[in-house]
mmCIF file of C-alpha atoms in Angstrom:
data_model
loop_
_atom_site.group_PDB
_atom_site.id
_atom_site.type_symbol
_atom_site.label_atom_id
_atom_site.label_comp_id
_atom_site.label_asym_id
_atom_site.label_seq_id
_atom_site.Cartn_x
_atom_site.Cartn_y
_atom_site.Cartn_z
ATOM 1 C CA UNK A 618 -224.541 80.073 -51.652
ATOM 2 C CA UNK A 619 -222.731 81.935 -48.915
ATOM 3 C CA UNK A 620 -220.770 80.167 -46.073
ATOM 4 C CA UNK A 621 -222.440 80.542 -42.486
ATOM 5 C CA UNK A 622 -220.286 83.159 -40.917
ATOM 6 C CA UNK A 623 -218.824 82.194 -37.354
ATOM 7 C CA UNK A 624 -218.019 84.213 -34.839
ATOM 8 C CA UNK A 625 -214.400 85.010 -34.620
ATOM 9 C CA UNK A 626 -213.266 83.751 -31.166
ATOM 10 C CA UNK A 627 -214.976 80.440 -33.086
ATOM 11 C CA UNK A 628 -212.818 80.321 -35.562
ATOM 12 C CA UNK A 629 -209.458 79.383 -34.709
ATOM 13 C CA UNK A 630 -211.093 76.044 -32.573
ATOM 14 C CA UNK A 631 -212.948 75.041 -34.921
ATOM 15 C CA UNK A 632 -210.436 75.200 -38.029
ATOM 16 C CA UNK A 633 -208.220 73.078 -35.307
ATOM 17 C CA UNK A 634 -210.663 70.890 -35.458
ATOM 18 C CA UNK A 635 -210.944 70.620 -39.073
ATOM 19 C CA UNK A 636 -206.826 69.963 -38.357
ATOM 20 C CA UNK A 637 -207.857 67.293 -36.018
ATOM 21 C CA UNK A 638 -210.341 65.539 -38.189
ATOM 22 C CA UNK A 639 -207.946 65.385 -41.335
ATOM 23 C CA UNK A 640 -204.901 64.084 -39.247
ATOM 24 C CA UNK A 641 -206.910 61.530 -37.936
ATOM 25 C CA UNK A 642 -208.395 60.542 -41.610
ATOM 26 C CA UNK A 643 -206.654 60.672 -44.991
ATOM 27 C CA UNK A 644 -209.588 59.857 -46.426
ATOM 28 C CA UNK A 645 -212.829 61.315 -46.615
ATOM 29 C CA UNK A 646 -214.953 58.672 -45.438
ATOM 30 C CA UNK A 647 -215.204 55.971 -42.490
ATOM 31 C CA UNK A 648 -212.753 56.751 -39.661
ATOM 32 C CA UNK A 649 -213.988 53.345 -37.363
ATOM 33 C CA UNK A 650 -210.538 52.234 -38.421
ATOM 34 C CA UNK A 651 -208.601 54.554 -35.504
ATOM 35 C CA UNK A 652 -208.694 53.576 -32.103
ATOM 36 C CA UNK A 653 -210.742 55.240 -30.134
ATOM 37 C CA UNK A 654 -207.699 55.077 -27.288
ATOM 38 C CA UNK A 655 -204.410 57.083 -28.063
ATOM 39 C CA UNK A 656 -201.304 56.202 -26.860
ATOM 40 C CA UNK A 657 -197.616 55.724 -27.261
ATOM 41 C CA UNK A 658 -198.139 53.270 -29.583
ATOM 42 C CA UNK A 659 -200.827 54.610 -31.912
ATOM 43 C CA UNK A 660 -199.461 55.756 -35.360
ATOM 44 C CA UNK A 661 -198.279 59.196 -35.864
ATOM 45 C CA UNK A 662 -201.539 60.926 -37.223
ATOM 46 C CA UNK A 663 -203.447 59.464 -34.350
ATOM 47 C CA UNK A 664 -201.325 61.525 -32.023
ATOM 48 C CA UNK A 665 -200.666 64.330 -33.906
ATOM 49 C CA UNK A 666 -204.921 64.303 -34.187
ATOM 50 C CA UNK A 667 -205.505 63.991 -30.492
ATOM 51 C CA UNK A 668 -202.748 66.594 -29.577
ATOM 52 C CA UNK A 669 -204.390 69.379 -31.649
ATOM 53 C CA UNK A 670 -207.758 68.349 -30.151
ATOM 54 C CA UNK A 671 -206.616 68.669 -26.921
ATOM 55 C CA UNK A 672 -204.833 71.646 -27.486
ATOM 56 C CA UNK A 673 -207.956 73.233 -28.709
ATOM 57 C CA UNK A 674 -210.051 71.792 -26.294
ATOM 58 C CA UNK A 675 -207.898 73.647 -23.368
ATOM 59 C CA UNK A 676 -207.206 77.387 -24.740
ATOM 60 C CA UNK A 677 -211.158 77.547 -25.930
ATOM 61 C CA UNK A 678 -212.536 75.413 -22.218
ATOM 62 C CA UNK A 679 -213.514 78.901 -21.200
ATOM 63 C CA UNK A 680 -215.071 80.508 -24.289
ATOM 64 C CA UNK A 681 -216.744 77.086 -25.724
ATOM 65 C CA UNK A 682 -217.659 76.467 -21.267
ATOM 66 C CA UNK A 683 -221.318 75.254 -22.990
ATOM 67 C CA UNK A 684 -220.500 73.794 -26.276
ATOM 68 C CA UNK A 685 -222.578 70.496 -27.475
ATOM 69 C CA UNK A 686 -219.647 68.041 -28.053
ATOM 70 C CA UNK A 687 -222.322 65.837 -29.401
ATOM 71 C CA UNK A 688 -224.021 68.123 -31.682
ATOM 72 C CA UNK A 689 -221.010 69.302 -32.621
ATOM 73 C CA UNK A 690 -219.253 66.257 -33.898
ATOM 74 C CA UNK A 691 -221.958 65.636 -35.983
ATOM 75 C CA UNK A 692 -221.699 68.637 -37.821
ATOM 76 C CA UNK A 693 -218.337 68.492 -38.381
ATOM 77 C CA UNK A 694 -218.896 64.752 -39.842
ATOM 78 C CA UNK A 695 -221.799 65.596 -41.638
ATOM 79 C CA UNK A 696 -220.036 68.725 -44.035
ATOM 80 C CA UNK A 697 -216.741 66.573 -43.769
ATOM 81 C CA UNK A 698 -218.639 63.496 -45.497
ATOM 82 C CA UNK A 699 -220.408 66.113 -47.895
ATOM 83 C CA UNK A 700 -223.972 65.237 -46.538
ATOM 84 C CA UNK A 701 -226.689 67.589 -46.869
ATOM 85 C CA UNK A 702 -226.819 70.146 -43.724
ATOM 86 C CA UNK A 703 -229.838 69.512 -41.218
ATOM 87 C CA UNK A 704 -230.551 73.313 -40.676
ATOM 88 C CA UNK A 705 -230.240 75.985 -43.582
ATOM 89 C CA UNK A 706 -227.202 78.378 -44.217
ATOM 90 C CA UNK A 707 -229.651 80.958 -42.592
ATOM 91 C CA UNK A 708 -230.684 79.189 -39.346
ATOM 92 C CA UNK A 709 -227.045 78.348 -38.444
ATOM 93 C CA UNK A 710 -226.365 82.269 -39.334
ATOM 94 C CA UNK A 711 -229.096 83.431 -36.871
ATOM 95 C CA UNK A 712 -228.193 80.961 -34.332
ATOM 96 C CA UNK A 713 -224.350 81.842 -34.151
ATOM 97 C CA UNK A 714 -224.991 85.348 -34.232
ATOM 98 C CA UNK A 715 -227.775 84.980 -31.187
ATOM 99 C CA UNK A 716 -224.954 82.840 -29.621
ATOM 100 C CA UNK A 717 -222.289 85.230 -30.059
ATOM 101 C CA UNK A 718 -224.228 87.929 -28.829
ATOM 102 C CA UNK A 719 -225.428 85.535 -25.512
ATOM 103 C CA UNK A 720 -221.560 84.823 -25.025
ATOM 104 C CA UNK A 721 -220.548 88.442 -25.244
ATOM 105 C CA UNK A 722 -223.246 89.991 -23.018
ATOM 106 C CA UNK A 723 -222.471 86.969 -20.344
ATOM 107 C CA UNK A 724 -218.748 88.573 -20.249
ATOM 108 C CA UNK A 725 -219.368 91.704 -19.970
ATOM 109 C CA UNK A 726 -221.894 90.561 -16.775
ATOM 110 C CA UNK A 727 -218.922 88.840 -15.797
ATOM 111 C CA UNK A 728 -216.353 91.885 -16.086
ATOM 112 C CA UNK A 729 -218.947 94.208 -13.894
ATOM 113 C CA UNK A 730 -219.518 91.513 -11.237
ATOM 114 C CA UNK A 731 -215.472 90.961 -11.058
ATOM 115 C CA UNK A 732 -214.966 95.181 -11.381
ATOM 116 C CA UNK A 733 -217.375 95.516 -7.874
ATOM 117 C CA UNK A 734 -215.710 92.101 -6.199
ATOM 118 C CA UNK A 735 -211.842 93.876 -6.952
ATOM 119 C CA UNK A 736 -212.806 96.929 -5.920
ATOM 120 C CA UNK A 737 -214.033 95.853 -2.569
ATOM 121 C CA UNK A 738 -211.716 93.573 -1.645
ATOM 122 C CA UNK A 739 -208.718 96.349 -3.303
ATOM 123 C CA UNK A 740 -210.217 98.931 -0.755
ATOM 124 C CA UNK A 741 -210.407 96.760 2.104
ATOM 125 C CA UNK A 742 -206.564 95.569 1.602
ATOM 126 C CA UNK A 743 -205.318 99.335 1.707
ATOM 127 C CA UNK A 744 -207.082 100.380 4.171
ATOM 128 C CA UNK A 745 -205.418 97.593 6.437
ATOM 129 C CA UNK A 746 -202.156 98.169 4.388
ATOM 130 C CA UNK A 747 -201.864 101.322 5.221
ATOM 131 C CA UNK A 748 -201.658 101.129 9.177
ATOM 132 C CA UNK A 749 -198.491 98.889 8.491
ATOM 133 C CA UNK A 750 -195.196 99.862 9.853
ATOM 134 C CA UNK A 751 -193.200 101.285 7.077
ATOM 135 C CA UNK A 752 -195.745 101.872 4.456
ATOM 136 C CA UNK A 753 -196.637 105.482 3.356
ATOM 137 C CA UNK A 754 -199.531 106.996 1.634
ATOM 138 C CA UNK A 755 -199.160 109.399 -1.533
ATOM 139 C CA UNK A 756 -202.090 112.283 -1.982
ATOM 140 C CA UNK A 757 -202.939 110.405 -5.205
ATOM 141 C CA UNK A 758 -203.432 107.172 -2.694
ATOM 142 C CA UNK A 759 -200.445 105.079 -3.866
ATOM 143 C CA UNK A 760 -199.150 103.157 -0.744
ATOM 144 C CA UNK A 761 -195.281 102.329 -0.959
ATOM 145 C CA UNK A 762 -192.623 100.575 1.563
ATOM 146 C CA UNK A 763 -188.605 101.459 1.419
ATOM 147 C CA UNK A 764 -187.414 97.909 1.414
ATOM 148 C CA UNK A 765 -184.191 99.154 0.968
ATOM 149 C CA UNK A 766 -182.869 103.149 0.539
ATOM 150 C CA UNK A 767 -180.696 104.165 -2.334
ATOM 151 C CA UNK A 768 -177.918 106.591 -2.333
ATOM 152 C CA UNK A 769 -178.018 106.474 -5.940
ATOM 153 C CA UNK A 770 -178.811 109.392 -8.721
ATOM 154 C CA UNK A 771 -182.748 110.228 -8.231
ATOM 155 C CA UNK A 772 -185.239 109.688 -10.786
ATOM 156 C CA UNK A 773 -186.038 113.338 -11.558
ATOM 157 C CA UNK A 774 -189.007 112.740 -14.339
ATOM 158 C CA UNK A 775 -188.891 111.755 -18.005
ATOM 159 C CA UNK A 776 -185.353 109.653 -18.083
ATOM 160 C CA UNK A 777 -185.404 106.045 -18.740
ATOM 161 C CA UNK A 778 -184.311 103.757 -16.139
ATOM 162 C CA UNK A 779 -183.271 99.961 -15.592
ATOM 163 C CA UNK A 780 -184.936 98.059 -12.855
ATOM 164 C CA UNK A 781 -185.964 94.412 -11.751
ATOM 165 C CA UNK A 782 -189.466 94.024 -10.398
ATOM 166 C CA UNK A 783 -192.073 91.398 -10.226
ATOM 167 C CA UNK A 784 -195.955 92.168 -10.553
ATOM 168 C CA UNK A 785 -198.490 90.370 -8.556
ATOM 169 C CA UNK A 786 -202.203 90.265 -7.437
ATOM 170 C CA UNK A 787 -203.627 90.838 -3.991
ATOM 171 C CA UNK A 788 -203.850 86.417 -4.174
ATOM 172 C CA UNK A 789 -199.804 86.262 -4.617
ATOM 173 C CA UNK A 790 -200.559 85.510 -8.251
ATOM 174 C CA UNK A 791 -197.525 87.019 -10.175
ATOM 175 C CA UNK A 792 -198.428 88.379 -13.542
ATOM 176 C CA UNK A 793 -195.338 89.712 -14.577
ATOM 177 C CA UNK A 794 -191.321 89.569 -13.461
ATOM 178 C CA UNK A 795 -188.689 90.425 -14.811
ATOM 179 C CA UNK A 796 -186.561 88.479 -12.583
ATOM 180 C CA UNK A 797 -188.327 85.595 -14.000
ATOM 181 C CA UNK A 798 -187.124 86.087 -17.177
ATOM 182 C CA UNK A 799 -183.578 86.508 -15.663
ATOM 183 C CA UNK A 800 -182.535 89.877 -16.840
ATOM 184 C CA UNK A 801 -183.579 93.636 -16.091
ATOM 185 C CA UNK A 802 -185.277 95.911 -18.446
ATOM 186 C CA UNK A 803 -185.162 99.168 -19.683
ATOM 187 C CA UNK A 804 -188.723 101.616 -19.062
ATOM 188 C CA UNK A 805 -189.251 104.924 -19.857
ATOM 189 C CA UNK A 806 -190.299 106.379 -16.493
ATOM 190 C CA UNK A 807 -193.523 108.106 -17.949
ATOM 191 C CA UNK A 808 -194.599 104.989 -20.103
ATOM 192 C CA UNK A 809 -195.663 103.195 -17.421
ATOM 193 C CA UNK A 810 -199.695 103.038 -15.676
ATOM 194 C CA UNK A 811 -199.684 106.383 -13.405
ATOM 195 C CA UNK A 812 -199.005 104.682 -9.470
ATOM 196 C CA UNK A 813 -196.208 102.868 -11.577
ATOM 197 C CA UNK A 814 -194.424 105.920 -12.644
ATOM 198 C CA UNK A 815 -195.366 107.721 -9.456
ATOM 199 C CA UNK A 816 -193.523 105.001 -7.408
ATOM 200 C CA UNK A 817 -190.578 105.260 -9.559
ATOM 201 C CA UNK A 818 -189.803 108.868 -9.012
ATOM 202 C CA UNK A 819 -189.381 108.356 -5.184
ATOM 203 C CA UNK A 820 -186.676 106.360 -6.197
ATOM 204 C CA UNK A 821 -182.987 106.486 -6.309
ATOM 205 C CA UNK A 822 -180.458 103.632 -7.365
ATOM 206 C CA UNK A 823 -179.821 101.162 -5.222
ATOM 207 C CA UNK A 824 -183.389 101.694 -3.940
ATOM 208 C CA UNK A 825 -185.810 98.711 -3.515
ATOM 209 C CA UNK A 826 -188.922 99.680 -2.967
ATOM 210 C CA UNK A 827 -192.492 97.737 -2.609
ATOM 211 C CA UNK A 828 -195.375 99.542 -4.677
ATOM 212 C CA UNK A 829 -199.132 99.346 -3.700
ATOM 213 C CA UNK A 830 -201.232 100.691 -6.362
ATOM 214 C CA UNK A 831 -205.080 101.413 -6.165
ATOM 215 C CA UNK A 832 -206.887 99.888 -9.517
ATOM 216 C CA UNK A 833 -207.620 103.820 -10.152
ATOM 217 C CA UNK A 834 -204.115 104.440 -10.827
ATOM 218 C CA UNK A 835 -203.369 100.729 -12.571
ATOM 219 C CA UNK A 836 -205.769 99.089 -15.171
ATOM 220 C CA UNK A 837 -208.831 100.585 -13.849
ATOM 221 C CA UNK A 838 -212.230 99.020 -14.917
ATOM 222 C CA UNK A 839 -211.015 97.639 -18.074
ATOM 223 C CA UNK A 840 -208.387 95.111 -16.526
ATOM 224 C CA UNK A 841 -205.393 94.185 -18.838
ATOM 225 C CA UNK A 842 -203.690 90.591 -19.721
ATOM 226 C CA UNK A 843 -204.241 88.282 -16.438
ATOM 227 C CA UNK A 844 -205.304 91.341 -14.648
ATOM 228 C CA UNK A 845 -209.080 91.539 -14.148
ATOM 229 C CA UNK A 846 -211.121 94.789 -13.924
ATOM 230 C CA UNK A 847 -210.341 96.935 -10.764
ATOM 231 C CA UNK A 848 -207.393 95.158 -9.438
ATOM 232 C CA UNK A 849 -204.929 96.423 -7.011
ATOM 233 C CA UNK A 850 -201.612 95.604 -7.553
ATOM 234 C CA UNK A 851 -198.376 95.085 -6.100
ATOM 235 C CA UNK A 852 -195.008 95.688 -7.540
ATOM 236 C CA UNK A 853 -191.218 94.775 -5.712
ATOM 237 C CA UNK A 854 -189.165 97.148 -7.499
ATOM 238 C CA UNK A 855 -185.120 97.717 -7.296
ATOM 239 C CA UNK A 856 -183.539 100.802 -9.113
ATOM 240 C CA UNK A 857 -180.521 99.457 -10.867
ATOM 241 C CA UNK A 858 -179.618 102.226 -12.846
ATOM 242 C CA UNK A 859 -181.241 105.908 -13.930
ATOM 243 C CA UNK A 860 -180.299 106.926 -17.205
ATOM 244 C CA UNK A 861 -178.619 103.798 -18.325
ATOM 245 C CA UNK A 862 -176.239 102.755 -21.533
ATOM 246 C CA UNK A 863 -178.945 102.171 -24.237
ATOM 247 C CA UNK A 864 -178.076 98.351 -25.895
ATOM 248 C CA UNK A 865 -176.141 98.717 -28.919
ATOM 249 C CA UNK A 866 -178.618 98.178 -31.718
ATOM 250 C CA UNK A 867 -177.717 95.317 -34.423
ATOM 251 C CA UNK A 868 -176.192 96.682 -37.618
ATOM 252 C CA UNK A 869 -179.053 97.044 -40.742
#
Protein backbone atom coordinates (compact mmCIF):
# COMPACT_ATOMS: atom_id res chain seq x y z
CA UNK A 1 0.00 0.00 0.00
CA UNK A 2 1.41 3.44 -0.66
CA UNK A 3 2.52 5.86 2.16
CA UNK A 4 0.20 9.07 2.54
CA UNK A 5 2.27 11.70 0.89
CA UNK A 6 2.84 14.97 3.07
CA UNK A 7 3.34 18.09 2.02
CA UNK A 8 6.90 19.13 1.96
CA UNK A 9 7.14 22.15 4.33
CA UNK A 10 5.49 19.04 6.61
CA UNK A 11 8.09 17.03 6.39
CA UNK A 12 11.06 18.08 8.10
CA UNK A 13 8.65 18.77 11.57
CA UNK A 14 7.21 15.96 11.53
CA UNK A 15 10.32 13.51 10.93
CA UNK A 16 11.66 15.75 14.09
CA UNK A 17 9.06 14.53 15.68
CA UNK A 18 9.50 11.02 14.86
CA UNK A 19 13.28 12.15 16.40
CA UNK A 20 11.48 13.33 19.40
CA UNK A 21 9.32 10.35 20.00
CA UNK A 22 12.28 7.75 19.67
CA UNK A 23 14.65 9.79 22.02
CA UNK A 24 12.13 9.89 24.45
CA UNK A 25 11.33 5.90 24.08
CA UNK A 26 13.74 3.06 23.29
CA UNK A 27 11.09 0.99 23.14
CA UNK A 28 8.15 0.74 21.15
CA UNK A 29 5.54 0.67 23.61
CA UNK A 30 4.37 2.54 26.95
CA UNK A 31 6.26 5.83 27.45
CA UNK A 32 4.18 6.72 31.10
CA UNK A 33 7.63 5.94 32.45
CA UNK A 34 9.17 9.71 31.43
CA UNK A 35 8.26 12.57 33.30
CA UNK A 36 6.06 14.60 31.94
CA UNK A 37 8.41 17.71 33.43
CA UNK A 38 12.00 18.14 31.89
CA UNK A 39 14.66 19.49 33.61
CA UNK A 40 18.27 19.57 34.58
CA UNK A 41 17.96 16.54 36.14
CA UNK A 42 15.99 14.34 33.75
CA UNK A 43 18.16 11.70 31.92
CA UNK A 44 19.81 12.49 28.74
CA UNK A 45 17.13 11.24 26.16
CA UNK A 46 14.51 13.16 28.02
CA UNK A 47 16.33 16.32 27.11
CA UNK A 48 17.69 15.55 24.05
CA UNK A 49 13.61 14.59 23.25
CA UNK A 50 12.24 17.85 24.50
CA UNK A 51 15.03 19.97 22.78
CA UNK A 52 14.19 18.64 19.28
CA UNK A 53 10.49 19.17 20.10
CA UNK A 54 10.97 22.48 20.92
CA UNK A 55 13.16 23.17 18.26
CA UNK A 56 10.57 22.02 15.87
CA UNK A 57 7.86 23.49 17.55
CA UNK A 58 9.56 27.15 17.01
CA UNK A 59 10.96 27.15 13.22
CA UNK A 60 7.38 25.45 12.04
CA UNK A 61 5.03 28.03 14.87
CA UNK A 62 4.27 29.92 11.70
CA UNK A 63 3.59 27.28 9.04
CA UNK A 64 1.86 24.59 11.56
CA UNK A 65 -0.02 28.42 13.26
CA UNK A 66 -3.36 25.84 13.28
CA UNK A 67 -2.06 22.44 13.86
CA UNK A 68 -4.21 19.95 16.26
CA UNK A 69 -1.53 19.11 18.92
CA UNK A 70 -4.11 16.73 20.15
CA UNK A 71 -5.02 15.03 17.05
CA UNK A 72 -1.76 15.01 16.19
CA UNK A 73 -0.15 13.15 19.00
CA UNK A 74 -2.41 10.56 18.53
CA UNK A 75 -1.43 9.83 15.22
CA UNK A 76 1.93 9.80 15.78
CA UNK A 77 1.26 7.17 18.79
CA UNK A 78 -1.09 5.28 16.98
CA UNK A 79 1.48 4.31 13.65
CA UNK A 80 4.37 4.42 16.33
CA UNK A 81 2.53 1.53 18.41
CA UNK A 82 1.61 -0.18 14.95
CA UNK A 83 -2.23 0.23 15.54
CA UNK A 84 -4.53 0.22 12.76
CA UNK A 85 -5.01 3.94 11.22
CA UNK A 86 -8.53 5.60 12.01
CA UNK A 87 -8.90 7.18 8.46
CA UNK A 88 -7.68 5.35 5.16
CA UNK A 89 -4.32 6.00 3.26
CA UNK A 90 -6.74 7.93 0.86
CA UNK A 91 -8.62 10.24 3.28
CA UNK A 92 -5.37 11.41 4.96
CA UNK A 93 -4.07 11.92 1.13
CA UNK A 94 -7.09 14.15 0.26
CA UNK A 95 -7.03 15.90 3.47
CA UNK A 96 -3.23 16.96 3.36
CA UNK A 97 -3.43 17.88 -0.08
CA UNK A 98 -6.81 20.16 0.65
CA UNK A 99 -4.64 21.42 3.60
CA UNK A 100 -1.68 22.19 1.69
CA UNK A 101 -3.51 23.87 -0.84
CA UNK A 102 -5.64 26.03 2.15
CA UNK A 103 -2.06 26.89 3.63
CA UNK A 104 -0.61 27.98 0.34
CA UNK A 105 -3.52 30.11 -0.96
CA UNK A 106 -3.67 31.79 2.79
CA UNK A 107 0.12 32.99 1.95
CA UNK A 108 -0.18 34.13 -1.03
CA UNK A 109 -3.43 36.35 0.52
CA UNK A 110 -0.94 37.21 2.94
CA UNK A 111 1.97 38.31 0.43
CA UNK A 112 -0.74 40.67 -1.58
CA UNK A 113 -2.16 42.22 1.61
CA UNK A 114 1.67 42.87 2.89
CA UNK A 115 2.72 43.97 -1.09
CA UNK A 116 -0.31 46.96 -0.83
CA UNK A 117 0.57 47.73 3.16
CA UNK A 118 4.69 48.21 1.94
CA UNK A 119 3.89 49.97 -0.81
CA UNK A 120 1.88 52.57 0.95
CA UNK A 121 3.68 53.10 3.76
CA UNK A 122 7.25 52.90 1.19
CA UNK A 123 5.57 55.85 -0.77
CA UNK A 124 4.54 57.82 2.05
CA UNK A 125 8.24 57.60 3.70
CA UNK A 126 9.87 59.08 0.40
CA UNK A 127 7.77 61.43 -0.19
CA UNK A 128 8.59 62.94 3.37
CA UNK A 129 12.25 61.73 2.81
CA UNK A 130 12.73 63.55 0.13
CA UNK A 131 12.09 67.22 1.47
CA UNK A 132 15.04 66.39 3.94
CA UNK A 133 18.08 68.51 3.98
CA UNK A 134 20.75 66.68 2.20
CA UNK A 135 18.89 63.99 0.45
CA UNK A 136 18.67 63.95 -3.42
CA UNK A 137 16.40 62.34 -5.84
CA UNK A 138 17.69 60.19 -8.94
CA UNK A 139 15.27 60.20 -12.30
CA UNK A 140 14.90 56.46 -11.59
CA UNK A 141 13.52 57.72 -7.92
CA UNK A 142 16.42 56.45 -5.76
CA UNK A 143 16.81 58.98 -2.83
CA UNK A 144 20.52 59.15 -1.44
CA UNK A 145 22.37 61.39 1.39
CA UNK A 146 26.41 62.18 1.22
CA UNK A 147 27.15 61.26 4.77
CA UNK A 148 30.52 61.75 4.03
CA UNK A 149 32.36 62.81 0.37
CA UNK A 150 35.18 60.79 -1.03
CA UNK A 151 38.16 62.01 -2.84
CA UNK A 152 38.80 58.58 -3.77
CA UNK A 153 38.95 56.76 -7.45
CA UNK A 154 35.12 56.84 -8.78
CA UNK A 155 33.16 53.88 -9.44
CA UNK A 156 32.97 54.17 -13.24
CA UNK A 157 30.59 50.90 -13.98
CA UNK A 158 31.35 47.18 -14.08
CA UNK A 159 34.56 47.02 -11.50
CA UNK A 160 34.23 45.27 -8.30
CA UNK A 161 34.48 47.16 -5.21
CA UNK A 162 34.94 46.66 -1.30
CA UNK A 163 32.53 48.35 0.99
CA UNK A 164 30.88 48.08 4.56
CA UNK A 165 27.15 48.65 4.70
CA UNK A 166 24.28 47.57 6.78
CA UNK A 167 20.67 46.88 5.28
CA UNK A 168 17.58 47.77 7.11
CA UNK A 169 13.73 48.19 6.88
CA UNK A 170 11.70 51.36 7.08
CA UNK A 171 11.01 49.77 11.15
CA UNK A 172 15.01 49.96 11.88
CA UNK A 173 14.94 46.20 11.42
CA UNK A 174 18.47 45.37 9.97
CA UNK A 175 18.44 42.49 7.57
CA UNK A 176 21.81 42.44 6.56
CA UNK A 177 25.47 44.09 7.71
CA UNK A 178 28.40 43.52 6.97
CA UNK A 179 29.78 45.34 9.81
CA UNK A 180 28.03 42.83 11.82
CA UNK A 181 29.91 40.21 10.66
CA UNK A 182 33.09 42.33 11.31
CA UNK A 183 34.74 42.45 7.98
CA UNK A 184 34.01 44.16 4.47
CA UNK A 185 33.11 42.39 1.36
CA UNK A 186 33.86 42.27 -2.04
CA UNK A 187 30.55 43.04 -4.79
CA UNK A 188 30.59 43.25 -8.23
CA UNK A 189 29.04 46.68 -8.82
CA UNK A 190 26.41 45.34 -11.43
CA UNK A 191 25.45 42.17 -9.29
CA UNK A 192 23.66 43.95 -7.02
CA UNK A 193 19.36 44.88 -7.07
CA UNK A 194 19.29 48.05 -9.58
CA UNK A 195 18.94 51.31 -6.73
CA UNK A 196 21.88 49.23 -5.14
CA UNK A 197 24.19 49.47 -8.01
CA UNK A 198 22.82 52.87 -8.96
CA UNK A 199 23.87 54.23 -5.49
CA UNK A 200 27.21 52.78 -5.84
CA UNK A 201 28.27 54.54 -8.95
CA UNK A 202 27.82 58.03 -7.30
CA UNK A 203 30.43 56.90 -5.24
CA UNK A 204 34.05 57.43 -4.75
CA UNK A 205 36.39 55.96 -1.92
CA UNK A 206 36.28 57.29 1.13
CA UNK A 207 32.61 58.08 0.37
CA UNK A 208 29.83 57.15 2.88
CA UNK A 209 26.80 57.47 1.59
CA UNK A 210 23.03 56.62 2.90
CA UNK A 211 20.87 54.78 0.11
CA UNK A 212 17.00 55.02 -0.08
CA UNK A 213 15.66 52.61 -2.47
CA UNK A 214 11.97 52.40 -3.76
CA UNK A 215 10.73 48.49 -3.60
CA UNK A 216 10.61 49.01 -7.61
CA UNK A 217 14.23 49.14 -7.78
CA UNK A 218 14.88 46.47 -4.65
CA UNK A 219 12.90 43.13 -4.26
CA UNK A 220 9.82 44.34 -5.83
CA UNK A 221 6.56 42.30 -5.25
CA UNK A 222 8.23 39.11 -4.63
CA UNK A 223 10.17 40.20 -1.35
CA UNK A 224 13.45 38.23 -0.62
CA UNK A 225 14.87 36.55 2.81
CA UNK A 226 13.38 38.81 5.83
CA UNK A 227 12.34 41.27 3.27
CA UNK A 228 8.59 41.19 2.57
CA UNK A 229 6.94 42.09 -0.78
CA UNK A 230 7.29 45.84 -1.77
CA UNK A 231 9.67 47.00 0.80
CA UNK A 232 11.71 50.07 0.72
CA UNK A 233 14.95 49.84 1.92
CA UNK A 234 17.73 51.57 3.38
CA UNK A 235 21.37 50.95 2.99
CA UNK A 236 24.57 52.99 5.03
CA UNK A 237 27.21 52.39 2.64
CA UNK A 238 31.16 53.42 2.86
CA UNK A 239 33.43 52.94 -0.29
CA UNK A 240 36.57 51.36 1.00
CA UNK A 241 38.18 50.53 -2.01
CA UNK A 242 37.26 50.40 -6.08
CA UNK A 243 38.97 47.81 -7.81
CA UNK A 244 40.47 46.05 -4.89
CA UNK A 245 43.32 43.11 -4.40
CA UNK A 246 41.19 39.96 -5.09
CA UNK A 247 41.93 37.35 -1.82
CA UNK A 248 44.48 34.95 -2.69
CA UNK A 249 42.59 31.76 -3.41
CA UNK A 250 43.69 28.48 -1.33
CA UNK A 251 45.99 26.16 -3.26
CA UNK A 252 43.90 22.89 -4.99
Amino acid sequence: MNKVMIPKFLAVALASTLAVGCANNGNKSDQSSSSSTVTEKSTDLEKVGYSIGYATAESYKESLDDLNLDTFEMGFRDAYDGKEAALTKEQMQEVMTKYEEKKQAEMMEKMKQDAVTNKAAGDKFLAENAKKEGVKTTESGLQYKVLKPGTGKPVAGSEMVKINYEGKLLDGTVFDSSYDRGEPVIFPVEGMIPGFTEGLKLMKEGSTYELYIPADLAYGETGNTGIDPNSTLIFKVEMIEVNPKMPEQPAQ
